[in-house]
Amino acid sequence: MLPLDYLQEIEHASFLLEEADCAKIRCVELLRAVGYLDATITRSANGDGQARVARITWMGGMVLVQGKDL
């Protein structure tokens, strides 16, 4: 899964989202790093993790709008 595909997938979601899937957690990590999501990520000692997405930021919203104009 690509990070921008994930962003489109959650565009109309009810937040707080909780993700445990490794691919989705990686998307959340990348989107948070570039400022498109407000999220927290926790990892256990064995490598399992969970992401909690609070919202799409205004920058993430702009990316979604621009993508629809292409």
mmCIF file with all atom_site columns, N, CA and C in Angstrom:
data_model
loop_
_atom_site.group_PDB
_atom_site.id
_atom_site.type_symbol
_atom_site.label_atom_id
_atom_site.label_alt_id
_atom_site.label_comp_id
_atom_site.label_asym_id
_atom_site.label_entity_id
_atom_site.label_seq_id
_atom_site.pdbx_PDB_ins_code
_atom_site.Cartn_x
_atom_site.Cartn_y
_atom_site.Cartn_z
_atom_site.occupancy
_atom_site.B_iso_or_equiv
_atom_site.pdbx_formal_charge
_atom_site.auth_seq_id
_atom_site.auth_comp_id
_atom_site.auth_asym_id
_atom_site.auth_atom_id
_atom_site.pdbx_PDB_model_num
ATOM 1   N N  . MET A 1 1  ? 0.849   -1.191 0.000   1.00 0.00 ? 1  MET A N  1
ATOM 2   C CA . MET A 1 1  ? 0.000   0.000  0.000   1.00 0.00 ? 1  MET A CA 1
ATOM 3   C C  . MET A 1 1  ? 0.883   1.239  0.000   1.00 0.00 ? 1  MET A C  1
ATOM 4   N N  . LEU A 1 2  ? 0.519   2.197  -0.832  1.00 0.00 ? 2  LEU A N  1
ATOM 5   C CA . LEU A 1 2  ? 1.242   3.459  -0.896  1.00 0.00 ? 2  LEU A CA 1
ATOM 6   C C  . LEU A 1 2  ? 0.659   4.446  0.108   1.00 0.00 ? 2  LEU A C  1
ATOM 7   N N  . PRO A 1 3  ? 1.499   5.297  0.701   1.00 0.00 ? 3  PRO A N  1
ATOM 8   C CA . PRO A 1 3  ? 1.007   6.234  1.701   1.00 0.00 ? 3  PRO A CA 1
ATOM 9   C C  . PRO A 1 3  ? -0.127  7.133  1.201   1.00 0.00 ? 3  PRO A C  1
ATOM 10  N N  . LEU A 1 4  ? -0.037  7.637  -0.029  1.00 0.00 ? 4  LEU A N  1
ATOM 11  C CA . LEU A 1 4  ? -1.102  8.507  -0.516  1.00 0.00 ? 4  LEU A CA 1
ATOM 12  C C  . LEU A 1 4  ? -2.398  7.742  -0.770  1.00 0.00 ? 4  LEU A C  1
ATOM 13  N N  . ASP A 1 5  ? -2.289  6.467  -1.120  1.00 0.00 ? 5  ASP A N  1
ATOM 14  C CA . ASP A 1 5  ? -3.483  5.627  -1.234  1.00 0.00 ? 5  ASP A CA 1
ATOM 15  C C  . ASP A 1 5  ? -4.151  5.488  0.128   1.00 0.00 ? 5  ASP A C  1
ATOM 16  N N  . TYR A 1 6  ? -3.334  5.306  1.164   1.00 0.00 ? 6  TYR A N  1
ATOM 17  C CA . TYR A 1 6  ? -3.877  5.204  2.515   1.00 0.00 ? 6  TYR A CA 1
ATOM 18  C C  . TYR A 1 6  ? -4.561  6.511  2.908   1.00 0.00 ? 6  TYR A C  1
ATOM 19  N N  . LEU A 1 7  ? -3.941  7.637  2.590   1.00 0.00 ? 7  LEU A N  1
ATOM 20  C CA . LEU A 1 7  ? -4.527  8.939  2.908   1.00 0.00 ? 7  LEU A CA 1
ATOM 21  C C  . LEU A 1 7  ? -5.897  9.078  2.246   1.00 0.00 ? 7  LEU A C  1
ATOM 22  N N  . GLN A 1 8  ? -6.013  8.668  0.990   1.00 0.00 ? 8  GLN A N  1
ATOM 23  C CA . GLN A 1 8  ? -7.304  8.710  0.297   1.00 0.00 ? 8  GLN A CA 1
ATOM 24  C C  . GLN A 1 8  ? -8.305  7.756  0.955   1.00 0.00 ? 8  GLN A C  1
ATOM 25  N N  . GLU A 1 9  ? -7.821  6.613  1.397   1.00 0.00 ? 9  GLU A N  1
ATOM 26  C CA . GLU A 1 9  ? -8.695  5.613  2.035   1.00 0.00 ? 9  GLU A CA 1
ATOM 27  C C  . GLU A 1 9  ? -9.343  6.156  3.301   1.00 0.00 ? 9  GLU A C  1
ATOM 28  N N  . ILE A 1 10 ? -8.620  6.968  4.053   1.00 0.00 ? 10 ILE A N  1
ATOM 29  C CA . ILE A 1 10 ? -9.141  7.448  5.335   1.00 0.00 ? 10 ILE A CA 1
ATOM 30  C C  . ILE A 1 10 ? -9.742  8.851  5.243   1.00 0.00 ? 10 ILE A C  1
ATOM 31  N N  . GLU A 1 11 ? -9.815  9.396  4.047   1.00 0.00 ? 11 GLU A N  1
ATOM 32  C CA . GLU A 1 11 ? -10.269 10.770 3.870   1.00 0.00 ? 11 GLU A CA 1
ATOM 33  C C  . GLU A 1 11 ? -11.596 11.060 4.573   1.00 0.00 ? 11 GLU A C  1
ATOM 34  N N  . HIS A 1 12 ? -12.554 10.154 4.523   1.00 0.00 ? 12 HIS A N  1
ATOM 35  C CA . HIS A 1 12 ? -13.871 10.392 5.110   1.00 0.00 ? 12 HIS A CA 1
ATOM 36  C C  . HIS A 1 12 ? -14.123 9.522  6.347   1.00 0.00 ? 12 HIS A C  1
ATOM 37  N N  . ALA A 1 13 ? -13.052 9.054  6.954   1.00 0.00 ? 13 ALA A N  1
ATOM 38  C CA . ALA A 1 13 ? -13.165 8.174  8.120   1.00 0.00 ? 13 ALA A CA 1
ATOM 39  C C  . ALA A 1 13 ? -13.599 8.957  9.357   1.00 0.00 ? 13 ALA A C  1
ATOM 40  N N  . SER A 1 14 ? -14.147 8.250  10.305  1.00 0.00 ? 14 SER A N  1
ATOM 41  C CA . SER A 1 14 ? -14.427 8.814  11.626  1.00 0.00 ? 14 SER A CA 1
ATOM 42  C C  . SER A 1 14 ? -13.183 8.588  12.475  1.00 0.00 ? 14 SER A C  1
ATOM 43  N N  . PHE A 1 15 ? -12.634 9.657  12.988  1.00 0.00 ? 15 PHE A N  1
ATOM 44  C CA . PHE A 1 15 ? -11.412 9.563  13.781  1.00 0.00 ? 15 PHE A CA 1
ATOM 45  C C  . PHE A 1 15 ? -11.772 9.476  15.245  1.00 0.00 ? 15 PHE A C  1
ATOM 46  N N  . LEU A 1 16 ? -11.062 8.818  15.914  1.00 0.00 ? 16 LEU A N  1
ATOM 47  C CA . LEU A 1 16 ? -9.742  8.260  16.062  1.00 0.00 ? 16 LEU A CA 1
ATOM 48  C C  . LEU A 1 16 ? -9.701  6.889  15.377  1.00 0.00 ? 16 LEU A C  1
ATOM 49  N N  . LEU A 1 17 ? -8.726  6.716  14.485  1.00 0.00 ? 17 LEU A N  1
ATOM 50  C CA . LEU A 1 17 ? -8.528  5.428  13.816  1.00 0.00 ? 17 LEU A CA 1
ATOM 51  C C  . LEU A 1 17 ? -7.413  4.680  14.510  1.00 0.00 ? 17 LEU A C  1
ATOM 52  N N  . GLU A 1 18 ? -7.576  3.390  14.655  1.00 0.00 ? 18 GLU A N  1
ATOM 53  C CA . GLU A 1 18 ? -6.524  2.542  15.209  1.00 0.00 ? 18 GLU A CA 1
ATOM 54  C C  . GLU A 1 18 ? -6.138  1.516  14.161  1.00 0.00 ? 18 GLU A C  1
ATOM 55  N N  . GLU A 1 19 ? -4.853  1.443  13.883  1.00 0.00 ? 19 GLU A N  1
ATOM 56  C CA . GLU A 1 19 ? -4.332  0.525  12.874  1.00 0.00 ? 19 GLU A CA 1
ATOM 57  C C  . GLU A 1 19 ? -3.315  -0.413 13.510  1.00 0.00 ? 19 GLU A C  1
ATOM 58  N N  . ALA A 1 20 ? -3.422  -1.705 13.195  1.00 0.00 ? 20 ALA A N  1
ATOM 59  C CA . ALA A 1 20 ? -2.458  -2.691 13.679  1.00 0.00 ? 20 ALA A CA 1
ATOM 60  C C  . ALA A 1 20 ? -1.732  -3.383 12.527  1.00 0.00 ? 20 ALA A C  1
ATOM 61  N N  . ASP A 1 21 ? -2.208  -3.177 11.303  1.00 0.00 ? 21 ASP A N  1
ATOM 62  C CA . ASP A 1 21 ? -1.589  -3.773 10.126  1.00 0.00 ? 21 ASP A CA 1
ATOM 63  C C  . ASP A 1 21 ? -0.244  -3.093 9.855   1.00 0.00 ? 21 ASP A C  1
ATOM 64  N N  . CYS A 1 22 ? 0.807   -3.893 9.653   1.00 0.00 ? 22 CYS A N  1
ATOM 65  C CA . CYS A 1 22 ? 2.164   -3.359 9.482   1.00 0.00 ? 22 CYS A CA 1
ATOM 66  C C  . CYS A 1 22 ? 2.274   -2.380 8.316   1.00 0.00 ? 22 CYS A C  1
ATOM 67  N N  . ALA A 1 23 ? 1.643   -2.701 7.182   1.00 0.00 ? 23 ALA A N  1
ATOM 68  C CA . ALA A 1 23 ? 1.712   -1.824 6.011   1.00 0.00 ? 23 ALA A CA 1
ATOM 69  C C  . ALA A 1 23 ? 1.028   -0.491 6.290   1.00 0.00 ? 23 ALA A C  1
ATOM 70  N N  . LYS A 1 24 ? -0.090  -0.522 6.984   1.00 0.00 ? 24 LYS A N  1
ATOM 71  C CA . LYS A 1 24 ? -0.797  0.714  7.299   1.00 0.00 ? 24 LYS A CA 1
ATOM 72  C C  . LYS A 1 24 ? -0.041  1.534  8.336   1.00 0.00 ? 24 LYS A C  1
ATOM 73  N N  . ILE A 1 25 ? 0.593   0.866  9.282   1.00 0.00 ? 25 ILE A N  1
ATOM 74  C CA . ILE A 1 25 ? 1.405   1.582  10.277  1.00 0.00 ? 25 ILE A CA 1
ATOM 75  C C  . ILE A 1 25 ? 2.547   2.304  9.582   1.00 0.00 ? 25 ILE A C  1
ATOM 76  N N  . ARG A 1 26 ? 3.165   1.651  8.622   1.00 0.00 ? 26 ARG A N  1
ATOM 77  C CA . ARG A 1 26 ? 4.265   2.290  7.874   1.00 0.00 ? 26 ARG A CA 1
ATOM 78  C C  . ARG A 1 26 ? 3.751   3.509  7.111   1.00 0.00 ? 26 ARG A C  1
ATOM 79  N N  . CYS A 1 27 ? 2.575   3.406  6.520   1.00 0.00 ? 27 CYS A N  1
ATOM 80  C CA . CYS A 1 27 ? 1.976   4.552  5.835   1.00 0.00 ? 27 CYS A CA 1
ATOM 81  C C  . CYS A 1 27 ? 1.744   5.697  6.816   1.00 0.00 ? 27 CYS A C  1
ATOM 82  N N  . VAL A 1 28 ? 1.207   5.377  7.979   1.00 0.00 ? 28 VAL A N  1
ATOM 83  C CA . VAL A 1 28 ? 0.969   6.397  9.002   1.00 0.00 ? 28 VAL A CA 1
ATOM 84  C C  . VAL A 1 28 ? 2.286   7.052  9.398   1.00 0.00 ? 28 VAL A C  1
ATOM 85  N N  . GLU A 1 29 ? 3.328   6.260  9.578   1.00 0.00 ? 29 GLU A N  1
ATOM 86  C CA . GLU A 1 29 ? 4.639   6.816  9.939   1.00 0.00 ? 29 GLU A CA 1
ATOM 87  C C  . GLU A 1 29 ? 5.120   7.822  8.900   1.00 0.00 ? 29 GLU A C  1
ATOM 88  N N  . LEU A 1 30 ? 5.032   7.451  7.643   1.00 0.00 ? 30 LEU A N  1
ATOM 89  C CA . LEU A 1 30 ? 5.507   8.328  6.573   1.00 0.00 ? 30 LEU A CA 1
ATOM 90  C C  . LEU A 1 30 ? 4.641   9.574  6.441   1.00 0.00 ? 30 LEU A C  1
ATOM 91  N N  . LEU A 1 31 ? 3.328   9.406  6.503   1.00 0.00 ? 31 LEU A N  1
ATOM 92  C CA . LEU A 1 31 ? 2.436   10.556 6.380   1.00 0.00 ? 31 LEU A CA 1
ATOM 93  C C  . LEU A 1 31 ? 2.561   11.505 7.569   1.00 0.00 ? 31 LEU A C  1
ATOM 94  N N  . ARG A 1 32 ? 2.799   10.965 8.737   1.00 0.00 ? 32 ARG A N  1
ATOM 95  C CA . ARG A 1 32 ? 3.036   11.806 9.912   1.00 0.00 ? 32 ARG A CA 1
ATOM 96  C C  . ARG A 1 32 ? 4.348   12.564 9.767   1.00 0.00 ? 32 ARG A C  1
ATOM 97  N N  . ALA A 1 33 ? 5.369   11.895 9.251   1.00 0.00 ? 33 ALA A N  1
ATOM 98  C CA . ALA A 1 33 ? 6.685   12.518 9.105   1.00 0.00 ? 33 ALA A CA 1
ATOM 99  C C  . ALA A 1 33 ? 6.659   13.727 8.167   1.00 0.00 ? 33 ALA A C  1
ATOM 100 N N  . VAL A 1 34 ? 5.807   13.684 7.151   1.00 0.00 ? 34 VAL A N  1
ATOM 101 C CA . VAL A 1 34 ? 5.725   14.818 6.220   1.00 0.00 ? 34 VAL A CA 1
ATOM 102 C C  . VAL A 1 34 ? 4.645   15.819 6.616   1.00 0.00 ? 34 VAL A C  1
ATOM 103 N N  . GLY A 1 35 ? 3.966   15.566 7.735   1.00 0.00 ? 35 GLY A N  1
ATOM 104 C CA . GLY A 1 35 ? 3.010   16.526 8.265   1.00 0.00 ? 35 GLY A CA 1
ATOM 105 C C  . GLY A 1 35 ? 1.596   16.386 7.753   1.00 0.00 ? 35 GLY A C  1
ATOM 106 N N  . TYR A 1 36 ? 1.242   15.245 7.160   1.00 0.00 ? 36 TYR A N  1
ATOM 107 C CA . TYR A 1 36 ? -0.092  15.058 6.603   1.00 0.00 ? 36 TYR A CA 1
ATOM 108 C C  . TYR A 1 36 ? -1.077  14.456 7.600   1.00 0.00 ? 36 TYR A C  1
ATOM 109 N N  . LEU A 1 37 ? -0.578  13.855 8.669   1.00 0.00 ? 37 LEU A N  1
ATOM 110 C CA . LEU A 1 37 ? -1.426  13.253 9.691   1.00 0.00 ? 37 LEU A CA 1
ATOM 111 C C  . LEU A 1 37 ? -0.963  13.653 11.078  1.00 0.00 ? 37 LEU A C  1
ATOM 112 N N  . ASP A 1 38 ? -1.919  13.770 11.991  1.00 0.00 ? 38 ASP A N  1
ATOM 113 C CA . ASP A 1 38 ? -1.621  13.811 13.427  1.00 0.00 ? 38 ASP A CA 1
ATOM 114 C C  . ASP A 1 38 ? -1.857  12.399 13.922  1.00 0.00 ? 38 ASP A C  1
ATOM 115 N N  . ALA A 1 39 ? -0.810  11.763 14.404  1.00 0.00 ? 39 ALA A N  1
ATOM 116 C CA . ALA A 1 39 ? -0.916  10.358 14.804  1.00 0.00 ? 39 ALA A CA 1
ATOM 117 C C  . ALA A 1 39 ? 0.143   10.024 15.839  1.00 0.00 ? 39 ALA A C  1
ATOM 118 N N  . THR A 1 40 ? -0.126  8.966  16.590  1.00 0.00 ? 40 THR A N  1
ATOM 119 C CA . THR A 1 40 ? 0.872   8.404  17.500  1.00 0.00 ? 40 THR A CA 1
ATOM 120 C C  . THR A 1 40 ? 1.080   6.941  17.116  1.00 0.00 ? 40 THR A C  1
ATOM 121 N N  . ILE A 1 41 ? 2.309   6.507  17.280  1.00 0.00 ? 41 ILE A N  1
ATOM 122 C CA . ILE A 1 41 ? 2.665   5.124  16.944  1.00 0.00 ? 41 ILE A CA 1
ATOM 123 C C  . ILE A 1 41 ? 3.392   4.537  18.138  1.00 0.00 ? 41 ILE A C  1
ATOM 124 N N  . THR A 1 42 ? 2.960   3.349  18.539  1.00 0.00 ? 42 THR A N  1
ATOM 125 C CA . THR A 1 42 ? 3.637   2.646  19.626  1.00 0.00 ? 42 THR A CA 1
ATOM 126 C C  . THR A 1 42 ? 4.121   1.304  19.092  1.00 0.00 ? 42 THR A C  1
ATOM 127 N N  . ARG A 1 43 ? 5.249   0.894  19.596  1.00 0.00 ? 43 ARG A N  1
ATOM 128 C CA . ARG A 1 43 ? 5.823   -0.402 19.213  1.00 0.00 ? 43 ARG A CA 1
ATOM 129 C C  . ARG A 1 43 ? 6.197   -1.158 20.479  1.00 0.00 ? 43 ARG A C  1
ATOM 130 N N  . SER A 1 44 ? 5.969   -2.470 20.444  1.00 0.00 ? 44 SER A N  1
ATOM 131 C CA . SER A 1 44 ? 6.354   -3.314 21.567  1.00 0.00 ? 44 SER A CA 1
ATOM 132 C C  . SER A 1 44 ? 7.768   -3.838 21.325  1.00 0.00 ? 44 SER A C  1
ATOM 133 N N  . ALA A 1 45 ? 8.319   -4.489 22.320  1.00 0.00 ? 45 ALA A N  1
ATOM 134 C CA . ALA A 1 45 ? 9.677   -5.024 22.220  1.00 0.00 ? 45 ALA A CA 1
ATOM 135 C C  . ALA A 1 45 ? 9.806   -6.078 21.123  1.00 0.00 ? 45 ALA A C  1
ATOM 136 N N  . ASN A 1 46 ? 8.724   -6.794 20.832  1.00 0.00 ? 46 ASN A N  1
ATOM 137 C CA . ASN A 1 46 ? 8.797   -7.836 19.805  1.00 0.00 ? 46 ASN A CA 1
ATOM 138 C C  . ASN A 1 46 ? 8.528   -7.308 18.395  1.00 0.00 ? 46 ASN A C  1
ATOM 139 N N  . GLY A 1 47 ? 8.355   -5.973 18.249  1.00 0.00 ? 47 GLY A N  1
ATOM 140 C CA . GLY A 1 47 ? 8.186   -5.383 16.923  1.00 0.00 ? 47 GLY A CA 1
ATOM 141 C C  . GLY A 1 47 ? 6.754   -5.128 16.512  1.00 0.00 ? 47 GLY A C  1
ATOM 142 N N  . ASP A 1 48 ? 5.793   -5.664 17.284  1.00 0.00 ? 48 ASP A N  1
ATOM 143 C CA . ASP A 1 48 ? 4.400   -5.362 16.977  1.00 0.00 ? 48 ASP A CA 1
ATOM 144 C C  . ASP A 1 48 ? 4.149   -3.884 17.227  1.00 0.00 ? 48 ASP A C  1
ATOM 145 N N  . GLY A 1 49 ? 3.157   -3.355 16.560  1.00 0.00 ? 49 GLY A N  1
ATOM 146 C CA . GLY A 1 49 ? 2.881   -1.943 16.752  1.00 0.00 ? 49 GLY A CA 1
ATOM 147 C C  . GLY A 1 49 ? 1.420   -1.607 16.590  1.00 0.00 ? 49 GLY A C  1
ATOM 148 N N  . GLN A 1 50 ? 1.130   -0.351 16.887  1.00 0.00 ? 50 GLN A N  1
ATOM 149 C CA . GLN A 1 50 ? -0.206  0.170  16.704  1.00 0.00 ? 50 GLN A CA 1
ATOM 150 C C  . GLN A 1 50 ? -0.081  1.653  16.390  1.00 0.00 ? 50 GLN A C  1
ATOM 151 N N  . ALA A 1 51 ? -0.900  2.101  15.452  1.00 0.00 ? 51 ALA A N  1
ATOM 152 C CA . ALA A 1 51 ? -0.954  3.518  15.106  1.00 0.00 ? 51 ALA A CA 1
ATOM 153 C C  . ALA A 1 51 ? -2.338  4.035  15.449  1.00 0.00 ? 51 ALA A C  1
ATOM 154 N N  . ARG A 1 52 ? -2.363  5.233  16.008  1.00 0.00 ? 52 ARG A N  1
ATOM 155 C CA . ARG A 1 52 ? -3.627  5.918  16.295  1.00 0.00 ? 52 ARG A CA 1
ATOM 156 C C  . ARG A 1 52 ? -3.616  7.228  15.523  1.00 0.00 ? 52 ARG A C  1
ATOM 157 N N  . VAL A 1 53 ? -4.519  7.327  14.564  1.00 0.00 ? 53 VAL A N  1
ATOM 158 C CA . VAL A 1 53 ? -4.599  8.515  13.717  1.00 0.00 ? 53 VAL A CA 1
ATOM 159 C C  . VAL A 1 53 ? -5.691  9.420  14.272  1.00 0.00 ? 53 VAL A C  1
ATOM 160 N N  . ALA A 1 54 ? -5.295  10.621 14.675  1.00 0.00 ? 54 ALA A N  1
ATOM 161 C CA . ALA A 1 54 ? -6.249  11.571 15.252  1.00 0.00 ? 54 ALA A CA 1
ATOM 162 C C  . ALA A 1 54 ? -6.964  12.385 14.178  1.00 0.00 ? 54 ALA A C  1
ATOM 163 N N  . ARG A 1 55 ? -6.212  12.766 13.132  1.00 0.00 ? 55 ARG A N  1
ATOM 164 C CA . ARG A 1 55 ? -6.843  13.572 12.076  1.00 0.00 ? 55 ARG A CA 1
ATOM 165 C C  . ARG A 1 55 ? -5.893  13.732 10.901  1.00 0.00 ? 55 ARG A C  1
ATOM 166 N N  . ILE A 1 56 ? -6.452  14.148 9.782   1.00 0.00 ? 56 ILE A N  1
ATOM 167 C CA . ILE A 1 56 ? -5.676  14.574 8.619   1.00 0.00 ? 56 ILE A CA 1
ATOM 168 C C  . ILE A 1 56 ? -5.417  16.061 8.821   1.00 0.00 ? 56 ILE A C  1
ATOM 169 N N  . THR A 1 57 ? -4.179  16.480 8.687   1.00 0.00 ? 57 THR A N  1
ATOM 170 C CA . THR A 1 57 ? -3.838  17.895 8.873   1.00 0.00 ? 57 THR A CA 1
ATOM 171 C C  . THR A 1 57 ? -4.284  18.706 7.662   1.00 0.00 ? 57 THR A C  1
ATOM 172 N N  . TRP A 1 58 ? -4.164  20.022 7.770   1.00 0.00 ? 58 TRP A N  1
ATOM 173 C CA . TRP A 1 58 ? -4.536  20.877 6.635   1.00 0.00 ? 58 TRP A CA 1
ATOM 174 C C  . TRP A 1 58 ? -3.640  20.591 5.440   1.00 0.00 ? 58 TRP A C  1
ATOM 175 N N  . MET A 1 59 ? -2.363  20.270 5.686   1.00 0.00 ? 59 MET A N  1
ATOM 176 C CA . MET A 1 59 ? -1.470  19.929 4.565   1.00 0.00 ? 59 MET A CA 1
ATOM 177 C C  . MET A 1 59 ? -1.911  18.635 3.896   1.00 0.00 ? 59 MET A C  1
ATOM 178 N N  . GLY A 1 60 ? -2.308  17.652 4.683   1.00 0.00 ? 60 GLY A N  1
ATOM 179 C CA . GLY A 1 60 ? -2.820  16.411 4.122   1.00 0.00 ? 60 GLY A CA 1
ATOM 180 C C  . GLY A 1 60 ? -4.096  16.652 3.333   1.00 0.00 ? 60 GLY A C  1
ATOM 181 N N  . GLY A 1 61 ? -4.938  17.532 3.841   1.00 0.00 ? 61 GLY A N  1
ATOM 182 C CA . GLY A 1 61 ? -6.164  17.891 3.131   1.00 0.00 ? 61 GLY A CA 1
ATOM 183 C C  . GLY A 1 61 ? -5.878  18.558 1.804   1.00 0.00 ? 61 GLY A C  1
ATOM 184 N N  . MET A 1 62 ? -4.842  19.403 1.769   1.00 0.00 ? 62 MET A N  1
ATOM 185 C CA . MET A 1 62 ? -4.460  20.065 0.516   1.00 0.00 ? 62 MET A CA 1
ATOM 186 C C  . MET A 1 62 ? -3.973  19.045 -0.511  1.00 0.00 ? 62 MET A C  1
ATOM 187 N N  . VAL A 1 63 ? -3.234  18.056 -0.062  1.00 0.00 ? 63 VAL A N  1
ATOM 188 C CA . VAL A 1 63 ? -2.761  17.011 -0.969  1.00 0.00 ? 63 VAL A CA 1
ATOM 189 C C  . VAL A 1 63 ? -3.946  16.244 -1.558  1.00 0.00 ? 63 VAL A C  1
ATOM 190 N N  . LEU A 1 64 ? -4.942  15.969 -0.741  1.00 0.00 ? 64 LEU A N  1
ATOM 191 C CA . LEU A 1 64 ? -6.138  15.272 -1.223  1.00 0.00 ? 64 LEU A CA 1
ATOM 192 C C  . LEU A 1 64 ? -6.873  16.108 -2.262  1.00 0.00 ? 64 LEU A C  1
ATOM 193 N N  . VAL A 1 65 ? -7.003  17.404 -2.016  1.00 0.00 ? 65 VAL A N  1
ATOM 194 C CA . VAL A 1 65 ? -7.690  18.293 -2.957  1.00 0.00 ? 65 VAL A CA 1
ATOM 195 C C  . VAL A 1 65 ? -6.911  18.388 -4.265  1.00 0.00 ? 65 VAL A C  1
ATOM 196 N N  . GLN A 1 66 ? -5.596  18.549 -4.177  1.00 0.00 ? 66 GLN A N  1
ATOM 197 C CA . GLN A 1 66 ? -4.770  18.648 -5.378  1.00 0.00 ? 66 GLN A CA 1
ATOM 198 C C  . GLN A 1 66 ? -4.819  17.371 -6.188  1.00 0.00 ? 66 GLN A C  1
ATOM 199 N N  . GLY A 1 67 ? -4.869  16.214 -5.528  1.00 0.00 ? 67 GLY A N  1
ATOM 200 C CA . GLY A 1 67 ? -4.931  14.947 -6.223  1.00 0.00 ? 67 GLY A CA 1
ATOM 201 C C  . GLY A 1 67 ? -6.195  14.790 -7.043  1.00 0.00 ? 67 GLY A C  1
ATOM 202 N N  . LYS A 1 68 ? -7.276  15.383 -6.567  1.00 0.00 ? 68 LYS A N  1
ATOM 203 C CA . LYS A 1 68 ? -8.546  15.309 -7.296  1.00 0.00 ? 68 LYS A CA 1
ATOM 204 C C  . LYS A 1 68 ? -8.553  16.233 -8.504  1.00 0.00 ? 68 LYS A C  1
ATOM 205 N N  . ASP A 1 69 ? -7.687  17.247 -8.502  1.00 0.00 ? 69 ASP A N  1
ATOM 206 C CA . ASP A 1 69 ? -7.621  18.184 -9.618  1.00 0.00 ? 69 ASP A CA 1
ATOM 207 C C  . ASP A 1 69 ? -6.724  17.695 -10.742 1.00 0.00 ? 69 ASP A C  1
ATOM 208 N N  . LEU A 1 70 ? -5.988  16.614 -10.513 1.00 0.00 ? 70 LEU A N  1
ATOM 209 C CA . LEU A 1 70 ? -5.054  16.141 -11.545 1.00 0.00 ? 70 LEU A CA 1
ATOM 210 C C  . LEU A 1 70 ? -5.762  15.425 -12.667 1.00 0.00 ? 70 LEU A C  1
#
